[in-house]
Short mmCIF file of C-alpha atoms in Angstrom, two decimals:
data_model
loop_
_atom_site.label_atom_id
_atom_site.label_comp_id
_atom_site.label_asym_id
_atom_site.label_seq_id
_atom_site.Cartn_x
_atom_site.Cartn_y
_atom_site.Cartn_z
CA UNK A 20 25.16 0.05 35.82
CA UNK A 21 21.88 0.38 34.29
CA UNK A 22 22.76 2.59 31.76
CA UNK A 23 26.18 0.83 30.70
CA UNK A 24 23.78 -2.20 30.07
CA UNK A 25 21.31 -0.13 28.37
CA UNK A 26 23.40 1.83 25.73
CA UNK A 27 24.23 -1.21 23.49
CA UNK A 28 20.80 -2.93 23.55
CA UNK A 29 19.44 0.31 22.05
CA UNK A 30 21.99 0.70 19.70
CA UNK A 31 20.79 -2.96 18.84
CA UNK A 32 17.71 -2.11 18.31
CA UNK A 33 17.89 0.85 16.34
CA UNK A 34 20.80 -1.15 13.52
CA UNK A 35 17.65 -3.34 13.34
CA UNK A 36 15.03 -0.56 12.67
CA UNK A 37 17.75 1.14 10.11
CA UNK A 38 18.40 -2.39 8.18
CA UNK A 39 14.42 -2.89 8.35
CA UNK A 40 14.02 0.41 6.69
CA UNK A 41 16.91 0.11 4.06
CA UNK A 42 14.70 -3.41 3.28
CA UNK A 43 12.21 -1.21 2.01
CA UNK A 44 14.07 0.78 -0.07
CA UNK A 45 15.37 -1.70 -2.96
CA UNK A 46 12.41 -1.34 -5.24
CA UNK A 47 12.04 1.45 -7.73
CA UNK A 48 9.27 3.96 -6.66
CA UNK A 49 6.74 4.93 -8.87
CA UNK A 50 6.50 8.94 -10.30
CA UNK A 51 2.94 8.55 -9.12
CA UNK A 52 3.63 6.94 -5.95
CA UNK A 53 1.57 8.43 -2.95
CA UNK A 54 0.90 6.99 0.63
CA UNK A 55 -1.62 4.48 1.42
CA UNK A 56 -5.07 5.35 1.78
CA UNK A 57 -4.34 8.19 0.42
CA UNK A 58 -6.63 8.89 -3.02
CA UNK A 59 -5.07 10.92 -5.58
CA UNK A 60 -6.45 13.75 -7.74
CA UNK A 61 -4.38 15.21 -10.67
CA UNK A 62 -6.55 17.85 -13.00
CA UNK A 63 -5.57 19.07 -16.56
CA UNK A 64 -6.89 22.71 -16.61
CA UNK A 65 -8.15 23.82 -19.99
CA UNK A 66 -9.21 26.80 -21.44
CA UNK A 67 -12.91 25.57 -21.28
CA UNK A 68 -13.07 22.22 -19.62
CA UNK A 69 -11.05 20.39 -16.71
CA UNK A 70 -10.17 17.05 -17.08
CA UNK A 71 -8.28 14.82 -14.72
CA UNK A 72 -8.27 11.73 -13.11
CA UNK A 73 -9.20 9.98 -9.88
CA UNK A 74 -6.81 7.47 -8.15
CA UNK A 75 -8.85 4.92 -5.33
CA UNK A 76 -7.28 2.76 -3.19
CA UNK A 77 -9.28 -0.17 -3.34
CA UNK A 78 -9.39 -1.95 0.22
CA UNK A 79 -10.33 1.94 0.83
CA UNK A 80 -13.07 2.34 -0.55
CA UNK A 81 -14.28 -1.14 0.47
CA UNK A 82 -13.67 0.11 4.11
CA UNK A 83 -16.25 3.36 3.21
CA UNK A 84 -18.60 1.32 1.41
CA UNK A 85 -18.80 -1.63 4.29
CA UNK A 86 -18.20 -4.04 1.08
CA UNK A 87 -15.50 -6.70 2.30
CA UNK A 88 -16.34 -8.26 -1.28
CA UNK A 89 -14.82 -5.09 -3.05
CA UNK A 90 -11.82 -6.78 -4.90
CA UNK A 91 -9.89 -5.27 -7.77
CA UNK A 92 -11.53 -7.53 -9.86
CA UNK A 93 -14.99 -6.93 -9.00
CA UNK A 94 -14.64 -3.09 -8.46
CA UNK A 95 -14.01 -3.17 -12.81
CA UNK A 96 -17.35 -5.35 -13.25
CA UNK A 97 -19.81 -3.63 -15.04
CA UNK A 98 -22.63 -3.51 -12.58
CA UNK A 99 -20.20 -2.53 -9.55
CA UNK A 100 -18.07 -0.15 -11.83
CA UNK A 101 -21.24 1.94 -12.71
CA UNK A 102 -22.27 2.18 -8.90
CA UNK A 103 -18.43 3.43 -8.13
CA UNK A 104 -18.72 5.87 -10.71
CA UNK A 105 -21.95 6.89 -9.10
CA UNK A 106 -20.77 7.52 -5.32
CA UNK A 107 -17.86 8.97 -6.43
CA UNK A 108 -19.56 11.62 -8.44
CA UNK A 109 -21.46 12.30 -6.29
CA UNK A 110 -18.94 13.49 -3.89
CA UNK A 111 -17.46 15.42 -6.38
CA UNK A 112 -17.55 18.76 -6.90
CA UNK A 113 -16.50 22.14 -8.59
CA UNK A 114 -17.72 25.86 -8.19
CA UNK A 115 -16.54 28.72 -10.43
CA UNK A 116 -14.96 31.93 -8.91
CA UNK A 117 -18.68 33.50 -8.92
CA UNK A 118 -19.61 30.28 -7.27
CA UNK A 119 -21.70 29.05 -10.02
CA UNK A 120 -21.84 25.20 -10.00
CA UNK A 121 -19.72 22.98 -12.56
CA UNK A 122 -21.00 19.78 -14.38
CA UNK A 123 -19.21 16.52 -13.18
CA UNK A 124 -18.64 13.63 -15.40
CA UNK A 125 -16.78 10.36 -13.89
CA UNK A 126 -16.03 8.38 -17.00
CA UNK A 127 -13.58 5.14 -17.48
CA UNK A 128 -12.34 2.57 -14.83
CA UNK A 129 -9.72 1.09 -14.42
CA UNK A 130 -7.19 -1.44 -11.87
CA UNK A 131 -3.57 0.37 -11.51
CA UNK A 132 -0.81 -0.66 -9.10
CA UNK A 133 0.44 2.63 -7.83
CA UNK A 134 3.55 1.84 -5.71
CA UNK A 135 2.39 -2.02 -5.43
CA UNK A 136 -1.27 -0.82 -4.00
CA UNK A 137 -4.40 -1.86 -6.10
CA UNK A 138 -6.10 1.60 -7.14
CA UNK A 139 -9.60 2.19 -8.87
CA UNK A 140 -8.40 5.09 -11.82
CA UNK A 141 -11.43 6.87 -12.84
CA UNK A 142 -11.51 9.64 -15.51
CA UNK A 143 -13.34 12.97 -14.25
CA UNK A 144 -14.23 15.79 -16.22
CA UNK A 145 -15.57 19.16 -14.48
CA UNK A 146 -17.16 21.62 -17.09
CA UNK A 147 -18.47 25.28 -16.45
CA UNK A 148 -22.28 26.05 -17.35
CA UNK A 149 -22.37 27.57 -20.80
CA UNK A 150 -21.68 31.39 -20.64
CA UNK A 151 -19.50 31.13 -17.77
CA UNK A 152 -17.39 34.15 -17.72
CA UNK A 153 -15.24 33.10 -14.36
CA UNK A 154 -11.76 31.83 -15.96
CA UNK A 155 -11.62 27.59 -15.83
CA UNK A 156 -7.59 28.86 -13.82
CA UNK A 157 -10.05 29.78 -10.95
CA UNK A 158 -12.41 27.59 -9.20
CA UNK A 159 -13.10 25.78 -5.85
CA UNK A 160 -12.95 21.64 -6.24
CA UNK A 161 -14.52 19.76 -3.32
CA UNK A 162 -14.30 16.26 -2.88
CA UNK A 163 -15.16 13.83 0.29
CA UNK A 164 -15.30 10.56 -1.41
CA UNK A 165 -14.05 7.39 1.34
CA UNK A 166 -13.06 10.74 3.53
CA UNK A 167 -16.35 10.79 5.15
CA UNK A 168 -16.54 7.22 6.55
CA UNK A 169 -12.54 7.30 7.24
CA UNK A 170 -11.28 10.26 8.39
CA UNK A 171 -7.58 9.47 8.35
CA UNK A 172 -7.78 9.37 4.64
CA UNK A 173 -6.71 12.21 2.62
CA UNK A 174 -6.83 13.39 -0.61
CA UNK A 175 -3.57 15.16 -2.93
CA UNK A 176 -4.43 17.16 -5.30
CA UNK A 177 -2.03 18.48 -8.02
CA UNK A 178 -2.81 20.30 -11.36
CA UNK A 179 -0.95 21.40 -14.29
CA UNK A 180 -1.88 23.46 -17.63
CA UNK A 181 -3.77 21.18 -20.23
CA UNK A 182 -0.22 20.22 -22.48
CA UNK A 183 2.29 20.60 -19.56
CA UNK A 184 4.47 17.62 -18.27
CA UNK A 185 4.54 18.36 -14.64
CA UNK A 186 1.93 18.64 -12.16
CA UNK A 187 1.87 20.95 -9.40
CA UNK A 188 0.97 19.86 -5.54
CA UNK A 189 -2.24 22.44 -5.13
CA UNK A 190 -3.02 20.58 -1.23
CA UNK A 191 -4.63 18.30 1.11
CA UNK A 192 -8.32 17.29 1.34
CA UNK A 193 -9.33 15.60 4.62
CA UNK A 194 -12.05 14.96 7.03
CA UNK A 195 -12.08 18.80 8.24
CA UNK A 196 -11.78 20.26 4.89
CA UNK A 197 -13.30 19.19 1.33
CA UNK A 198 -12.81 22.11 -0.24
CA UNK A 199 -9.77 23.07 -1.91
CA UNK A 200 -9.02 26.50 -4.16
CA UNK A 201 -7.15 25.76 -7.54
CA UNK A 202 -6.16 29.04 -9.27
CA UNK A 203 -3.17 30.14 -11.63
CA UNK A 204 -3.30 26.49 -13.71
CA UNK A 205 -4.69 28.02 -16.37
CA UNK A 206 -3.01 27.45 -20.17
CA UNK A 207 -2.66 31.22 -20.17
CA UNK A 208 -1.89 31.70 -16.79
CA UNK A 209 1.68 33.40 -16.13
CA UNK A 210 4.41 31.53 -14.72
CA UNK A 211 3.67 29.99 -11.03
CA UNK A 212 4.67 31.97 -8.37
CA UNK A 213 8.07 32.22 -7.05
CA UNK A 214 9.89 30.39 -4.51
CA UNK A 215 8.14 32.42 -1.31
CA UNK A 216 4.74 31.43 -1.86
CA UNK A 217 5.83 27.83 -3.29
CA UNK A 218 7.66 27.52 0.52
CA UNK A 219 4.83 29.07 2.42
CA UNK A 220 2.75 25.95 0.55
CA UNK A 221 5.26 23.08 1.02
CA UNK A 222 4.82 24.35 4.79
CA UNK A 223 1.08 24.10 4.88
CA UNK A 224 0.96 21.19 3.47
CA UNK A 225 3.41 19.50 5.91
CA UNK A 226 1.11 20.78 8.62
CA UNK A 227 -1.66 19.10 6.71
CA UNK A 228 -0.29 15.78 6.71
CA UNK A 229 1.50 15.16 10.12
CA UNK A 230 -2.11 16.66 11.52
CA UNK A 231 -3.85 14.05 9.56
CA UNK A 232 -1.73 11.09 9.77
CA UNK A 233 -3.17 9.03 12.81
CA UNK A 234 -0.30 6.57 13.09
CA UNK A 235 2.55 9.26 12.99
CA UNK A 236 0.96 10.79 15.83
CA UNK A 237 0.12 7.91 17.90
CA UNK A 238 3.63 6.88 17.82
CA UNK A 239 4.78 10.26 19.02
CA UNK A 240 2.43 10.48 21.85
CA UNK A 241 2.77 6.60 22.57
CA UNK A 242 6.71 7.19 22.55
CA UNK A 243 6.52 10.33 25.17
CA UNK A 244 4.32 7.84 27.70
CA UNK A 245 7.52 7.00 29.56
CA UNK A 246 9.61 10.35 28.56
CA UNK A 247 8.62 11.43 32.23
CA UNK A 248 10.10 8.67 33.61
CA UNK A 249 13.00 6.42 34.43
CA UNK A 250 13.81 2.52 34.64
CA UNK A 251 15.07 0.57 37.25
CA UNK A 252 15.45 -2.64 38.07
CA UNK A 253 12.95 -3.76 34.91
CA UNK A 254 10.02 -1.31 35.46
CA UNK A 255 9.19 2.08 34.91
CA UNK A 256 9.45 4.38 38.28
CA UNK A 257 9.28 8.32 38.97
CA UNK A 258 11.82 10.66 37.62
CA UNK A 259 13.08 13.48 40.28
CA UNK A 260 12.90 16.48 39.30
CA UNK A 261 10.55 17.69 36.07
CA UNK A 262 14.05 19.43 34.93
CA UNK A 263 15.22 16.18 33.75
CA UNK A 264 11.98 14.90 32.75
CA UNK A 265 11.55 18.04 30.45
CA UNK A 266 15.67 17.57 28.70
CA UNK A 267 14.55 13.58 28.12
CA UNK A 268 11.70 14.62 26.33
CA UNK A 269 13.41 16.95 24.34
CA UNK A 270 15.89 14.21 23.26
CA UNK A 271 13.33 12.27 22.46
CA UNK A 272 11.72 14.54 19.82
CA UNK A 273 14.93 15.94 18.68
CA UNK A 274 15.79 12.49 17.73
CA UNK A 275 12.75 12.17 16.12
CA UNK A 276 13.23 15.10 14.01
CA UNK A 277 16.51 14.25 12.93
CA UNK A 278 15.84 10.59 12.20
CA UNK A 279 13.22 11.40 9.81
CA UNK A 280 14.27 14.59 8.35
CA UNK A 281 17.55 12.57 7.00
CA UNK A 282 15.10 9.99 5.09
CA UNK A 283 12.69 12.47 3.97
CA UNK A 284 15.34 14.48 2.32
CA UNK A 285 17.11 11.32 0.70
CA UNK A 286 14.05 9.60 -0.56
CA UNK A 287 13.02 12.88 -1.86
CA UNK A 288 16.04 13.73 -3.68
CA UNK A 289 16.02 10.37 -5.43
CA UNK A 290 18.84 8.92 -3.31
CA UNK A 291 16.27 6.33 -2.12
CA UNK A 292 12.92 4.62 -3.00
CA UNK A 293 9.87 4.03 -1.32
CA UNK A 294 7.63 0.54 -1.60
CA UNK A 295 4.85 2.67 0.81
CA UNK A 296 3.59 -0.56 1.67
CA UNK A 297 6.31 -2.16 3.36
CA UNK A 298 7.24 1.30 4.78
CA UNK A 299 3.96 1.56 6.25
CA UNK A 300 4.00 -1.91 7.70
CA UNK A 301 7.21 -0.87 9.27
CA UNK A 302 5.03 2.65 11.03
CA UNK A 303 2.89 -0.12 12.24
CA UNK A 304 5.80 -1.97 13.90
CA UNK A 305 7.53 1.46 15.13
CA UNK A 306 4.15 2.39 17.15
CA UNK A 307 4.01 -1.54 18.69
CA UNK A 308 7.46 -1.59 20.10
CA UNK A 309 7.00 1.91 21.41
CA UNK A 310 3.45 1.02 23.05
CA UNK A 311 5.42 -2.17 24.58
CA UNK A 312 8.37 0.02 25.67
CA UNK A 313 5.66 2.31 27.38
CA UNK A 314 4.59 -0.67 29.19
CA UNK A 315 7.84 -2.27 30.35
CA UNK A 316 11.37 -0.89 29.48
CA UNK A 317 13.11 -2.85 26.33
CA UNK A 318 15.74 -0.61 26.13
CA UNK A 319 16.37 1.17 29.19
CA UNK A 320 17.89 4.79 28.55
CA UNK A 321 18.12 4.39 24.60
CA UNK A 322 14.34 6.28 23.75
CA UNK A 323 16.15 8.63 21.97
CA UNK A 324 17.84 5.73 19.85
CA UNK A 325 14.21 4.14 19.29
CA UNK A 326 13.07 7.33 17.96
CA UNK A 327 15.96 8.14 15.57
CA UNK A 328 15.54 4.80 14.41
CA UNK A 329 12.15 4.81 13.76
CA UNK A 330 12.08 7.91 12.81
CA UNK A 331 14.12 7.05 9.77
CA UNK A 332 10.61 5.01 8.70
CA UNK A 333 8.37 7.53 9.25
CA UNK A 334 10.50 10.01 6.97
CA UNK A 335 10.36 7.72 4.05
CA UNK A 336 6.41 7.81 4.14
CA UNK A 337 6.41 11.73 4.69
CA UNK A 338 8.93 11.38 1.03
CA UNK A 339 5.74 9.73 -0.45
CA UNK A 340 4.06 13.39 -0.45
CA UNK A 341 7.14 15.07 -1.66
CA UNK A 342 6.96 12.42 -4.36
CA UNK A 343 4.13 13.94 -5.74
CA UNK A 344 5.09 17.44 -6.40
CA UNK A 345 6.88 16.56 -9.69
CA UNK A 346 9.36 19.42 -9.14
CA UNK A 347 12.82 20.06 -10.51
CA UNK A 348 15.77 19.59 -7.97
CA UNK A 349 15.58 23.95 -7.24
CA UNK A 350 12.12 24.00 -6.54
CA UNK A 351 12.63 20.45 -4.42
CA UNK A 352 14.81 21.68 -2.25
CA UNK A 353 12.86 24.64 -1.43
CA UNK A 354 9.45 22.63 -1.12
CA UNK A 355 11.35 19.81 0.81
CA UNK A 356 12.89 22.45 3.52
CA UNK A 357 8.94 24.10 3.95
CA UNK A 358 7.16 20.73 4.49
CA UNK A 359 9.86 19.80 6.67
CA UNK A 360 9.63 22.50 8.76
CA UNK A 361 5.69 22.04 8.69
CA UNK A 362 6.15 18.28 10.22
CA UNK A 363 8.30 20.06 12.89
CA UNK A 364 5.55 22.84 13.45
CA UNK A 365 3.03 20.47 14.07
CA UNK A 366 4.93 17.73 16.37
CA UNK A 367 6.09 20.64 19.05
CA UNK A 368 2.18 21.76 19.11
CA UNK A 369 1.57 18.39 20.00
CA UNK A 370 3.86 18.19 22.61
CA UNK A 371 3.28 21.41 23.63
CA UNK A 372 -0.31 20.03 24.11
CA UNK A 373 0.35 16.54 25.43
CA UNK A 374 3.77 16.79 27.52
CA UNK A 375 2.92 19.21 30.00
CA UNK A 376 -0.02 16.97 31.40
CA UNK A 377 1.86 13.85 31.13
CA UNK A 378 4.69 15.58 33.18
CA UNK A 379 1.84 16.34 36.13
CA UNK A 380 0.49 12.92 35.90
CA UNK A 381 3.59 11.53 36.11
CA UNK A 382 3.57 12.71 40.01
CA UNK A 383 0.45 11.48 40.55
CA UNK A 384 -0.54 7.91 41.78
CA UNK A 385 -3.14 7.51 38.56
CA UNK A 386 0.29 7.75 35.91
CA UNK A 387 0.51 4.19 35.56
CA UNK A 388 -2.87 3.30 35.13
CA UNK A 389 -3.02 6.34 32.43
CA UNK A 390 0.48 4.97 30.94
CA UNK A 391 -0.39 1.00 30.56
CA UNK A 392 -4.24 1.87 29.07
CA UNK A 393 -2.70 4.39 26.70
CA UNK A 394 0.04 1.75 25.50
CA UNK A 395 -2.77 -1.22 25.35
CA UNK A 396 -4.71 0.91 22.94
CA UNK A 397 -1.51 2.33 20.94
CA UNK A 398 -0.24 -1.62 20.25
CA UNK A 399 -4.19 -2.85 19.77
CA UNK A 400 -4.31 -0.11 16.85
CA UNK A 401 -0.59 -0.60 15.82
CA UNK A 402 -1.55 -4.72 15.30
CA UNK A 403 -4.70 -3.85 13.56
CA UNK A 404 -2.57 -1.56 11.24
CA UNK A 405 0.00 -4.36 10.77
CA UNK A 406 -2.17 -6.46 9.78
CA UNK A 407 -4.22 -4.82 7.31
CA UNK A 408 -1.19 -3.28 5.93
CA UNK A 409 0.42 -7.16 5.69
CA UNK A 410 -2.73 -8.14 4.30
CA UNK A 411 -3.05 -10.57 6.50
CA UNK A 412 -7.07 -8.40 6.97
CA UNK A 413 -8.96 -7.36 4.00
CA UNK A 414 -9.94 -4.47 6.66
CA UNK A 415 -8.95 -3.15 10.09
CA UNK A 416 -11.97 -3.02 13.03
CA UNK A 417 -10.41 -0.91 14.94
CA UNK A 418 -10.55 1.80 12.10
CA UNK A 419 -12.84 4.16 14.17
CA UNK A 420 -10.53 4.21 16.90
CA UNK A 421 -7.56 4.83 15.20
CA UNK A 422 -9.31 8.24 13.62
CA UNK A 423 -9.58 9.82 17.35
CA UNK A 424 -6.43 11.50 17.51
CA UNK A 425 -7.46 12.89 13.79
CA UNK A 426 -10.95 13.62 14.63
CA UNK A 427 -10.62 14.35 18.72
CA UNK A 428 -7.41 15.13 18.71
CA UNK A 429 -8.11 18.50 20.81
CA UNK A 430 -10.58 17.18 22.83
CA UNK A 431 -8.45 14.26 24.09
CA UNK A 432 -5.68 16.79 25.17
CA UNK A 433 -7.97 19.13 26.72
CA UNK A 434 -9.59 15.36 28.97
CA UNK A 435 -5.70 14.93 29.58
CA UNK A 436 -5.30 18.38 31.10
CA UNK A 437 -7.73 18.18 32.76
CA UNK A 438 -7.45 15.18 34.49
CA UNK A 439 -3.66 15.81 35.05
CA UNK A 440 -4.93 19.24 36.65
CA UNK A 441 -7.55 16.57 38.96
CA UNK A 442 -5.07 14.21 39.56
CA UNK A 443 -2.18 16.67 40.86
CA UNK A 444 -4.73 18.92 42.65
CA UNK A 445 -5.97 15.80 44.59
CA UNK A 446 -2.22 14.36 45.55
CA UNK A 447 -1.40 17.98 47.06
CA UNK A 448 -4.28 17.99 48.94
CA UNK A 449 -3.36 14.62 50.44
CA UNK A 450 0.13 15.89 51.48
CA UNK A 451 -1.07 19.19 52.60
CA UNK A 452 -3.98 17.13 54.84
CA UNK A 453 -1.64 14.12 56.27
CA UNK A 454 -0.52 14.08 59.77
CA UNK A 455 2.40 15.57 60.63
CA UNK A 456 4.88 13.30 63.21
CA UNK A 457 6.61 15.84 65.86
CA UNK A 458 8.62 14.80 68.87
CA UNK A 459 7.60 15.86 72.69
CA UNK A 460 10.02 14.73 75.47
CA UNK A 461 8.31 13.84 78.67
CA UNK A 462 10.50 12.88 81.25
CA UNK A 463 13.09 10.53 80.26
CA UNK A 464 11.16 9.30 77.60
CA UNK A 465 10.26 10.72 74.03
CA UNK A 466 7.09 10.27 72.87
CA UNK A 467 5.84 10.59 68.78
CA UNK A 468 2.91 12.42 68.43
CA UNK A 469 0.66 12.58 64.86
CA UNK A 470 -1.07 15.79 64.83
CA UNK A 471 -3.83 16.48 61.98
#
């Protein structure tokens, strides 16, 4: 009975999560549209100089300068626009291939709404020493601007020829990495290389992003919390059998998969558009209602519905990235195919990680306790996020926290393993050491008998 009851409340709720997400796509999307707090870099490689240009999310870079005053408006005042240019060159960087440092000018400044998000443009020019030999195609550009205070920021970088119309994805710079190789941009480099190496990319950087986007993994490891389990009577309780438990979570990230691979290839196609700050608004709500369905059941049986649903969201911001590339429908499809299959990659590590101990805590007596703290602190972050992203807060305090999966990510599995390994260890002990209740007939009577 509980499932017949179940089944149409989750198809319910995941019409509502698929008309919340076509809300989002009604306004036209920018060509230079990227994901928030995410800073983009585009370089015009010359035969002598690079030039380019630096794209800041403002409340960003508020956030790594503790400046809660930081406005659009006052980030173009004078005084405050020659300080920006400052910290930003000075986390800017570029080596030659003999590893001979480059000058670095940051020039300009200016306020630009990239996909309806207030961004700091900045003009950058990187320039070899005189008598540099090394080819300007060929040289390492490091960057950790706003990525050292947050580490769930990232930066895209794309370059093109000096003269060409199309820019070329060349990666990700995050919080592990701030260097980045840029080679075969060159005006007389030969044509890029062919569609192998161009998937084998696409595939990195899907790894790249999923790894470093906080909120898409909280909501995958906040929507496996109850995958072990099964409800009845309005509460979460024990599933027999870790057969079962191991098929439900399978559904659950197949679902997953699915849900956002069908958005991610329509929005990146052109089928669709993407207003990245309504869509990311919605990632906030996705990771809420999956912390409070970790807590108490909302739709009993239907997880895999939640995460199709949701995961139709989540594949309109992965689109964002695609968005980027600047590629013609052939090279699209190929790119599209290897950073979906890089997403994939990375979510079965992290189940591969996660699931196994939540499948031996879920035995234990300490699951629930492990369950309702890890869905307090997924719907804490997932409000903060909401709110910042409704801009309802000029900044989110719970920042910091929301970086651990980024920047602890292995560390928290390995505490989870290992306390999963405690946890079980102890409860078989327990069994193994309780008293055992045998019969002994004496007489007429029969008399129970504990023995240690």
């Amino acid at each position: 009975m509980t499932t017949t009851r179940s089944v149409p409340r989750a198809v319910v709720l995941a019409a509502l999560v698929v008309l919340l997400a076509l809300w989002g796509l009604g306004g036209a999307g920018s060509a230079s549209a990227h994901p928030l707090s995410t800073t983009a870099v585009l370089l015009d490689v010359g035969d002598t100089t690079v030039t380019g240009q630096l794209q800041l999310p403002v409340d960003r870079l508020a956030i790594a300068l503790e400046d809660p005053d930081l406005t659009p408006a006052a980030a173009v005042a004078p005084a405050e626009l020659a300080t920006l240019r400052d910290y930003v060159a000075d986390h800017t960087a570029a080596r030659g291939a003999d590893g001979t440092a480059w000058s670095v000018d940051v020039t300009g400044g200016r306020i630009a709404a990239v996909d309806g998000v207030d961004h700091l443009v900045l003009d950058l020019t990187l320039t070899p020493p005189v008598g540099e030999t090394a080819p300007t195609g060929l040289f390492t550009f490091s960057y950790d601007a706003i990525v050292e205070h947050l580490l769930s920021h990232q930066i895209l970088v794309s370059a093109r020829p000096a003269g060409a119309t199309d820019y070329s994805t060349v990666g990700l710079i995050n919080w592990q990495d701030h260097d980045l190789a840029v080679d075969g941009f060159a005006p007389a480099d030969p044509a890029p290389a062919g569609v192998a190496a161009g998937f084998a990319t696409a595939v990195h950087l899907g790894i790249e992003h999923i790894s470093g986007g906080a909120d898409h993994l909280l909501f995958l490891i906040t929507l496996l919390l109850p995958a072990p389990l099964m409800a009845a009577r309005g509460r979460w309780v024990r599933r027999p059998g870790l057969r079962r438990s191991s098929w439900r979570v399978l559904h659950v990230v197949t679902a997953f998969a699915v849900g956002h691979s069908i958005t991610l290839a329509l929005a990146a196609l052109g089928y669709v558009h993407v207003d990245s700050r309504v869509v990311e608004s919605l990632i906030a709500v996705s990771i809420l209602a999956s912390a409070v369905h970790a807590m108490k059941p909302l739709v009993p049986g239907g997880e895999a519905a939640i995460a199709a649903g949701f995961g139709l969201v989540h594949g309109l911001a992965f689109a964002a990235v695609i968005d980027d590339l600047g590629l013609d429908r052939g090279s699209l499809v190929v790119q599209l195919l290897g950073f979906n299959l890089g997403i994939e990659l990375t979510q079965l590590i992290v189940v591969a990680l996660v699931m196994p101990s939540l499948l031996l805590l879920s035995r234990t007596r300490l699951y629930p306790a492990v369950r309702l703290t890890g869905a307090a602190i997924s719907a804490a972050l997932a409000l903060g996020w909401l709110a910042e992203r409704t801009g309802l807060l000029s900044s989110n305090v719970l920042d910091g926290m929301g970086e651990l999966p980024v920047a602890r990510g292995l560390a928290i599995a390995g505490g989870l393993a290992a306390l999963a390994v405690v946890a079980f260890t102890v409860r078989r002990w327990r069994v193994t050491d309780a008293p055992v209740a045998t019969a002994r007939r004496t007489g007429s009577t029969r008399t129970l008998v504990r023995t240690p």
